Tab-separated table of C-alpha atoms in Angstrom:
chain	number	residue	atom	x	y	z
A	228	UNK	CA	0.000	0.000	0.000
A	229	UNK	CA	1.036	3.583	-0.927
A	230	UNK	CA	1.871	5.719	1.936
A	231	UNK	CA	2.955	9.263	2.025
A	232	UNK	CA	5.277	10.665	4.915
A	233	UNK	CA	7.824	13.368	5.451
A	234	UNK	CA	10.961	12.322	5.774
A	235	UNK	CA	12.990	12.337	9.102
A	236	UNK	CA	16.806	12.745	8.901
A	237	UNK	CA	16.920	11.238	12.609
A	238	UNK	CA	15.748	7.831	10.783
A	239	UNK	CA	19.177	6.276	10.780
A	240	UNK	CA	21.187	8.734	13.755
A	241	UNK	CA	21.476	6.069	15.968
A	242	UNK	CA	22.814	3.213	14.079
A	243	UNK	CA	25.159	6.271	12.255
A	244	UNK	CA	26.493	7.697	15.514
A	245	UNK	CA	26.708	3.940	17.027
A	246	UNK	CA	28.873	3.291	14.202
A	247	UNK	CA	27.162	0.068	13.873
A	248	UNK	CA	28.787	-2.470	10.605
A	249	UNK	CA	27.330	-1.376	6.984
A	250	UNK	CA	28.749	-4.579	6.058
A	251	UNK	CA	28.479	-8.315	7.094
A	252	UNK	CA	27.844	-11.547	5.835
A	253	UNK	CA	25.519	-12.197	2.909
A	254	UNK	CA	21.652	-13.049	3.494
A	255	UNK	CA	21.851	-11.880	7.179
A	256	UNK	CA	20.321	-8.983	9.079
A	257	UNK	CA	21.933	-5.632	9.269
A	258	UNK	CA	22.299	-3.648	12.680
A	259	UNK	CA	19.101	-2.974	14.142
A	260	UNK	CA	17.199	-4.722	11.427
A	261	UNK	CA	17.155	-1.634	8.614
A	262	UNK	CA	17.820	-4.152	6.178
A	263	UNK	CA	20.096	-7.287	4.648
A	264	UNK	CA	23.767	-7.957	3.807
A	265	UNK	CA	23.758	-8.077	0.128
A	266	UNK	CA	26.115	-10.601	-1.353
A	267	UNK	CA	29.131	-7.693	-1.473
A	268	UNK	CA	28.802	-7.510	2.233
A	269	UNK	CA	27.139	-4.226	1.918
A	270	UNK	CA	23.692	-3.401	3.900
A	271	UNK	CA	21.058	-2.650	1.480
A	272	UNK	CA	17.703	-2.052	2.063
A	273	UNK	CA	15.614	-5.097	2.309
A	274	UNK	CA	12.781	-3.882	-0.436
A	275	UNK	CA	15.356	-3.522	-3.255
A	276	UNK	CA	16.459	-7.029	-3.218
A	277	UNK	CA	15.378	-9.617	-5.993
A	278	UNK	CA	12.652	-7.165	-7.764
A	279	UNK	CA	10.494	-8.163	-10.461
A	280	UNK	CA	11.681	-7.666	-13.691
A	281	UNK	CA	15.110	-6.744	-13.587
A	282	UNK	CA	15.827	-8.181	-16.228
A	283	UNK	CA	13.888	-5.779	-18.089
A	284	UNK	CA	16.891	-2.745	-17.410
A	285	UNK	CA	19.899	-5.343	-17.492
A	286	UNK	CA	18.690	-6.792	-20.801
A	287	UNK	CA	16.132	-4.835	-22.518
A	288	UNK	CA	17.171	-1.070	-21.754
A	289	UNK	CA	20.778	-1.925	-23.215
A	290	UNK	CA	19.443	-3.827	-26.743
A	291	UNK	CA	16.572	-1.171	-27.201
A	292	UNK	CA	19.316	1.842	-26.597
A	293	UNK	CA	22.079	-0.129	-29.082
A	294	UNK	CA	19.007	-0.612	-31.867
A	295	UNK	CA	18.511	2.846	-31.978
A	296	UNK	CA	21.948	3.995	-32.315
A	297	UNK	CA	22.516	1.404	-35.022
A	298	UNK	CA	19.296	2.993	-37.086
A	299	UNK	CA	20.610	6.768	-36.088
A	300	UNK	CA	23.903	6.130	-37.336
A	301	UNK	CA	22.340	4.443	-40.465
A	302	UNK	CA	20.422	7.750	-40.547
A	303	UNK	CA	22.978	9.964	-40.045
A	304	UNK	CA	25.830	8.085	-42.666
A	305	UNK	CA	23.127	8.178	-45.267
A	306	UNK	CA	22.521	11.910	-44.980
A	307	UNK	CA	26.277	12.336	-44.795
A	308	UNK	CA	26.617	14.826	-41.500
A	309	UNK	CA	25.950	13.872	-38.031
A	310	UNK	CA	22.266	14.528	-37.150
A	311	UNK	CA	20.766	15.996	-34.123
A	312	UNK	CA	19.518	12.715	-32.889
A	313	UNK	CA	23.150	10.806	-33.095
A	314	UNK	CA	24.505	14.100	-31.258
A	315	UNK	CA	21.513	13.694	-28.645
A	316	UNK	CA	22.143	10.063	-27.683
A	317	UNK	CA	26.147	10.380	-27.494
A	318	UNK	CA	26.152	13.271	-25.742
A	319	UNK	CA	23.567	12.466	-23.208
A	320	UNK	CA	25.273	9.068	-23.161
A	321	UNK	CA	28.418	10.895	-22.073
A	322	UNK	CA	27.016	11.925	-18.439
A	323	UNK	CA	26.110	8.309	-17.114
A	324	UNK	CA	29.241	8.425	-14.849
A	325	UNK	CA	28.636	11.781	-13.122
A	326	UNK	CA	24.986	9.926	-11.912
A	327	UNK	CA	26.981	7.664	-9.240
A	328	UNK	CA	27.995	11.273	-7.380
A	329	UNK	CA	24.500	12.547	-8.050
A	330	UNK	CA	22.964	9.290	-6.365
A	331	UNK	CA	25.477	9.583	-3.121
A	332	UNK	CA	24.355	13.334	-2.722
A	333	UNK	CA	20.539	12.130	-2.780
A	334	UNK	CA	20.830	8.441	-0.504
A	335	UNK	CA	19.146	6.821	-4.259
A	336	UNK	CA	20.478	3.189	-4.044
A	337	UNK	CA	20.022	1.085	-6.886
A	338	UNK	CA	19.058	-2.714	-6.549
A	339	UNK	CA	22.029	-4.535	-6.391
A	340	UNK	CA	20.731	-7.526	-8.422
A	341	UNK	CA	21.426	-5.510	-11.292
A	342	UNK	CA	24.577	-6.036	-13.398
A	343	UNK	CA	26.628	-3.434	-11.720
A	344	UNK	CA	30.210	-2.000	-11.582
A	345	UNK	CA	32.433	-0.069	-8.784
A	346	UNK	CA	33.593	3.220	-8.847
A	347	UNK	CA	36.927	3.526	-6.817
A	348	UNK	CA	35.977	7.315	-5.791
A	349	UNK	CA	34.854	9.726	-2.697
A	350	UNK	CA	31.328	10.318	-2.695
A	351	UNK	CA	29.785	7.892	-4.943
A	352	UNK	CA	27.231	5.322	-4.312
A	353	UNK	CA	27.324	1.049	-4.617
A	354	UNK	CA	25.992	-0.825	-7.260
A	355	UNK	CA	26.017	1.823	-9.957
A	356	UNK	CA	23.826	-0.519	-12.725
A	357	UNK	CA	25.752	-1.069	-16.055
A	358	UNK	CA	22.988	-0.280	-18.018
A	359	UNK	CA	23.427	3.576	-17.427
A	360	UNK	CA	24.228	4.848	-20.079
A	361	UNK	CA	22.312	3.141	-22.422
A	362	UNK	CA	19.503	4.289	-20.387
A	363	UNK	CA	20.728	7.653	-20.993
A	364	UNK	CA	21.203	7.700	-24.405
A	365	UNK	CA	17.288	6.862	-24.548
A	366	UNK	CA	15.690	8.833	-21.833
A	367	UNK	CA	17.409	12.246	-21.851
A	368	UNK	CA	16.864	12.151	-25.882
A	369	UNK	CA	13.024	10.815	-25.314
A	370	UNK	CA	12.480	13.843	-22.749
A	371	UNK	CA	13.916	16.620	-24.211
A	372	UNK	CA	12.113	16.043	-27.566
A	373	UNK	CA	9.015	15.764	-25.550
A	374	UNK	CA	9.679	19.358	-24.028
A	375	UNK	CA	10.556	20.464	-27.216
A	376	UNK	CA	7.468	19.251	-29.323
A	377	UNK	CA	5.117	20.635	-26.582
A	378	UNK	CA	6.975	24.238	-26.969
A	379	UNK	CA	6.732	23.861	-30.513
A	380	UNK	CA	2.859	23.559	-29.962
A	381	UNK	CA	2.571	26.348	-27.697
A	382	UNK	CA	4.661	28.517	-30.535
A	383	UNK	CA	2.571	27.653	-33.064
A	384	UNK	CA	-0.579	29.237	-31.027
A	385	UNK	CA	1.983	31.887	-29.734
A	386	UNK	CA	4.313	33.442	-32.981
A	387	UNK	CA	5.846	35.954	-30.634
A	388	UNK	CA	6.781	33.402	-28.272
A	389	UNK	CA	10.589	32.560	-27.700
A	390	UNK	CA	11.439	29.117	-27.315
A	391	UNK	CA	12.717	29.435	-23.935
A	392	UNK	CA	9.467	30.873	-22.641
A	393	UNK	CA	7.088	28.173	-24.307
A	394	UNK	CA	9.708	25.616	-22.613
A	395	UNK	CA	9.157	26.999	-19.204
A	396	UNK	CA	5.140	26.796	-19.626
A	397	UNK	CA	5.732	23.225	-19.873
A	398	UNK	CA	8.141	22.475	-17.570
A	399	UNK	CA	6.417	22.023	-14.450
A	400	UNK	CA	3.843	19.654	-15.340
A	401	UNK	CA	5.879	17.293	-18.093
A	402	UNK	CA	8.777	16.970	-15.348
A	403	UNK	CA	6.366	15.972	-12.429
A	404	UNK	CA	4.529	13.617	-14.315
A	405	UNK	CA	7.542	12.065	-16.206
A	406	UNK	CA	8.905	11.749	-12.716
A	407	UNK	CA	5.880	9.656	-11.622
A	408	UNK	CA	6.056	7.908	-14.960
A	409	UNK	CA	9.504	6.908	-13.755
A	410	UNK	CA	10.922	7.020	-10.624
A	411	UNK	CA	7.399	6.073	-9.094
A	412	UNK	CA	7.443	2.824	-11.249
A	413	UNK	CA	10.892	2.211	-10.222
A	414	UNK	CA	9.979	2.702	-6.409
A	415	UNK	CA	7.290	0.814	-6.722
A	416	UNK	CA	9.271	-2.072	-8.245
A	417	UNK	CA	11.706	-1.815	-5.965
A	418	UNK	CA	14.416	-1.357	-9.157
A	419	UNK	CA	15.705	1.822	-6.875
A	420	UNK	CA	14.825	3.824	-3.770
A	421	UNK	CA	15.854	6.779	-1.793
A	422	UNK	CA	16.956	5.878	1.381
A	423	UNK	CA	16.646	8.097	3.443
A	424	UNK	CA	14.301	10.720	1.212
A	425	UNK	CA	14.587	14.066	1.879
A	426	UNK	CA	11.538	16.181	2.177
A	427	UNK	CA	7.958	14.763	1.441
A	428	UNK	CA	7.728	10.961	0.115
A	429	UNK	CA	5.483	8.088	-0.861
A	430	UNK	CA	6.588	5.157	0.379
A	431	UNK	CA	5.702	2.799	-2.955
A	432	UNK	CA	6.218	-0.753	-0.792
A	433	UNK	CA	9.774	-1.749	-2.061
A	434	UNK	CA	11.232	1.684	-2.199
A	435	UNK	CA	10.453	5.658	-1.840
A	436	UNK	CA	9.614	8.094	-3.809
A	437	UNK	CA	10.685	11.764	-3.144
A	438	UNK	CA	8.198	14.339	-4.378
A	439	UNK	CA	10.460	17.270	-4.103
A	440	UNK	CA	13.874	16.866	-3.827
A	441	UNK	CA	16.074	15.295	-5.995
A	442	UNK	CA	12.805	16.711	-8.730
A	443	UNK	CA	12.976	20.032	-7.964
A	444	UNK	CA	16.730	20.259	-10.181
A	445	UNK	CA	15.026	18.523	-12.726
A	446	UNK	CA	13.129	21.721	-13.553
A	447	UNK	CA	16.694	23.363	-14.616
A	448	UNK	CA	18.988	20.601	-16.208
A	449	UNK	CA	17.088	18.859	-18.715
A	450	UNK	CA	15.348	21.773	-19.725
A	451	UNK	CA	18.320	24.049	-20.064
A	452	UNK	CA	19.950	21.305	-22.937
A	453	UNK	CA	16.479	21.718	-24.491
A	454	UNK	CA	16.788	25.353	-24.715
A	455	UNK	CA	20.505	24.876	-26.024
A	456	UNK	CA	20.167	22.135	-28.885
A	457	UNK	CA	16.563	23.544	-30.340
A	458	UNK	CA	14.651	21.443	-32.275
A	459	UNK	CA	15.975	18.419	-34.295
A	460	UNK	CA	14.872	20.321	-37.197
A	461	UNK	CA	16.194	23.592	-36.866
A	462	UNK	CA	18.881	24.423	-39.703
A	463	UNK	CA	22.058	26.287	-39.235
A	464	UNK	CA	24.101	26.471	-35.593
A	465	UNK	CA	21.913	25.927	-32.363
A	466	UNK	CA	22.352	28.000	-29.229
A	467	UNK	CA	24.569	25.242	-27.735
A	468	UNK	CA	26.755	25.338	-31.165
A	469	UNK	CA	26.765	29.543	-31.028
A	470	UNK	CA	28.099	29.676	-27.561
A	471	UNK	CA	30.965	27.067	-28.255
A	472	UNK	CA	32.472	29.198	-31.121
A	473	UNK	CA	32.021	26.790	-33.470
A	474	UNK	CA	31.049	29.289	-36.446
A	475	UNK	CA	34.903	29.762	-36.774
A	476	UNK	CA	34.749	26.411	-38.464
A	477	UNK	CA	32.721	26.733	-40.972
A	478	UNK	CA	33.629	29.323	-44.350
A	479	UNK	CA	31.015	31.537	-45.484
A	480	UNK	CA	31.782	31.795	-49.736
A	481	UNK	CA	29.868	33.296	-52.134
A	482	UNK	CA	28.364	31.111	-55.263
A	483	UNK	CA	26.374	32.731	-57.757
A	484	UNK	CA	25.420	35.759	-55.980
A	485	UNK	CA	24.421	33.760	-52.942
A	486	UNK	CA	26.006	33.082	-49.453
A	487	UNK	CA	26.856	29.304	-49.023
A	488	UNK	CA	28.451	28.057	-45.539
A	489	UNK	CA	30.797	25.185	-46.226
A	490	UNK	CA	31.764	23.177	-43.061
A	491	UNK	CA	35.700	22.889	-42.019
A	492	UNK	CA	36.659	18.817	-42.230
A	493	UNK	CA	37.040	19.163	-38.470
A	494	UNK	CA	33.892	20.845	-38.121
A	495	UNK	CA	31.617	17.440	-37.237
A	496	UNK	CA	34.218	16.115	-34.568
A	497	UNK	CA	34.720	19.881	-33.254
A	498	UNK	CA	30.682	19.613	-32.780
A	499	UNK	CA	30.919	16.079	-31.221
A	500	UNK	CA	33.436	17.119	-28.618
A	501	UNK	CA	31.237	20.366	-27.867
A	502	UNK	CA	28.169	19.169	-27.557
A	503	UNK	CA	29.571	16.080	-24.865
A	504	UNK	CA	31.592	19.196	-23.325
A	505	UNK	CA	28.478	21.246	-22.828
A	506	UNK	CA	26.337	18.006	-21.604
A	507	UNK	CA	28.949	17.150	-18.672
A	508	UNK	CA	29.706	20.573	-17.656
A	509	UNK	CA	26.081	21.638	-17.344
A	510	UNK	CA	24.722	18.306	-15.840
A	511	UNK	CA	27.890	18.804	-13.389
A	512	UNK	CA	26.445	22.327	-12.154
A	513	UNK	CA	22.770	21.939	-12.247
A	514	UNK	CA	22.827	18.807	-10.750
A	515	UNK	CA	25.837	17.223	-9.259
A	516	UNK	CA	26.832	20.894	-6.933
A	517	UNK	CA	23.253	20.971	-5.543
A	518	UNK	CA	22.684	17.157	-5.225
A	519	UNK	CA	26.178	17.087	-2.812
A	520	UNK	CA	26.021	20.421	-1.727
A	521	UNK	CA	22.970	19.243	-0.119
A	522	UNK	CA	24.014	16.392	1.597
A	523	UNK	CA	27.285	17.920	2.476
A	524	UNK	CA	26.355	21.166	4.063
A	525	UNK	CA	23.140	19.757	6.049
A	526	UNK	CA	24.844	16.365	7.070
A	527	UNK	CA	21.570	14.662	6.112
A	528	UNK	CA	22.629	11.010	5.947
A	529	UNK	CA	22.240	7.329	5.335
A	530	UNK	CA	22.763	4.384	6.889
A	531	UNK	CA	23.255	2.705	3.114
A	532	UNK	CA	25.042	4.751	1.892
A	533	UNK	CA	28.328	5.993	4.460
């Protein structure tokens, strides 16, 4: 049964300041019951063992995300210049590794049953799931061409709109509800939790479900790249493309009375590297700072997550 609570940072204090084990042998208890030894020795919380369908993220989320790469490349060799959707998925790709110091800021813990790998660094969580960054390469590209065909909609019915102001009408509402889509199915599934939340939660069964933090920096990050790569049909240099400088790559001659801009050879890699630049160093700021800045400055804690 769905229940809603606000969280308590006190939830854990005494196992914390006890310094009780977060490890121990696998399939036992962990100190004062908060959960089990997973079979790394590490306490996990009992809901996010053995969910249903796993197999569905180790499997299914990786062959999906390589299928359409394969048909985007396809797409993008036969039109000879890398397209805005091969630039979406590579670039958003390119973040999956700053996640791991995202979910250590927040207390998310994924389930460890999924395929996983270790990430030898200060403040980054256990059992960071392998399919990552095909899942970003999917869902970043999925929800910023949502925001961008619903500001395209509100232009239409608005000319003098800018795009940045139709994207804000829509933020709000598309981010909460692709939140529930998501992180309330994975809650409920027990595929991740949040543990403990901060703020306001429902507590799905198998895991939580914040309904304000981490989702209130999910109003700035994915809409911001939206803002900066335009449409996937918008000709000449985006916003993203402007800012980077990369018109000094390109040669403006003149053919029969007309302007033509001729790319540089380097031009498409010099794009590639900017666009993956611009991802990281904005997902770093909008998300990473606050998400530890958070946890670092309040000492809110977990007993999963040392």
């Amino acid at each position: 049964m769905i229940k809603f609570y606000w969280s308590n940072n006190n939830a854990h204090a005494e196992l914390i300041e006890a310094d009780k084990a977060y490890t121990g042998v696998a399939g036992e208890s962990c100190a004062g019951g908060e959960g089990v030894f997973w079979q790394d020795g590490r306490c996990v919380p009992e809901g996010i063992v053995d969910p249903p369908l796993s197999w569905l993220l180790n499997y299914a989320i990786p062959a999906l995300a390589i299928l359409v790469l394969i048909i985007l490349i396809r797409d993008s060799i036969k039109k000879g210049e890398l397209t805005w959707w091969v630039l979406m998925c590579v670039a958003s790709a390119s973040t999956f590794w700053l996640e791991t110091f995202g979910d250590w800021g927040q207390h998310l813990l994924y389930s460890p049953n999924f395929h996983h790998y270790g990430l030898d660094l200060a403040l980054t969580a256990p059992h960071n799931p392998l399919w990552m960054p095909f899942m970003y390469a999917v869902y970043w590209v999925l929800h910023t061409w949502a925001i961008l065909r619903l500001a395209q909609f509100y232009q239409a019915r608005n000319p003098r709109a800018s795009l940045g102001k139709a994207i804000i009408m829509f933020t709000v509402p598309l981010t909460f509800v692709w939140n529930i889509l998501v992180e309330g199915t994975a809650a409920y599934m027990g595929w991740w939790t949040y543990d403990p939340p901060i703020g306001p939660y429902l507590d799905m069964g198998r895991g939580n479900f914040p309904l304000m933090w981490p989702m209130l920096t999910m109003f700035v990050w994915p809409n911001l790249i939206s803002w900066l790569v335009g449409a996937p049909d918008d000709k000449g240099l985006n916003r993203l493309e402007q800012l980077s400088g990369l018109a000094r790559f390109n040669k403006l001659s003149v053919q029969d009375g007309n302007a033509v801009v001729e790319a540089s050879s380097t031009f498409p890699y010099i794009r590639a590297l900017a666009w993956v630049f611009v991802f990281n160093i904005t997902f770093v700021l909008c998300l990473i700072v606050p998400l530890l800045s958070v946890r670092i400055f309040t000492g809110w804690n977990s007993f999963f997550m040392p």
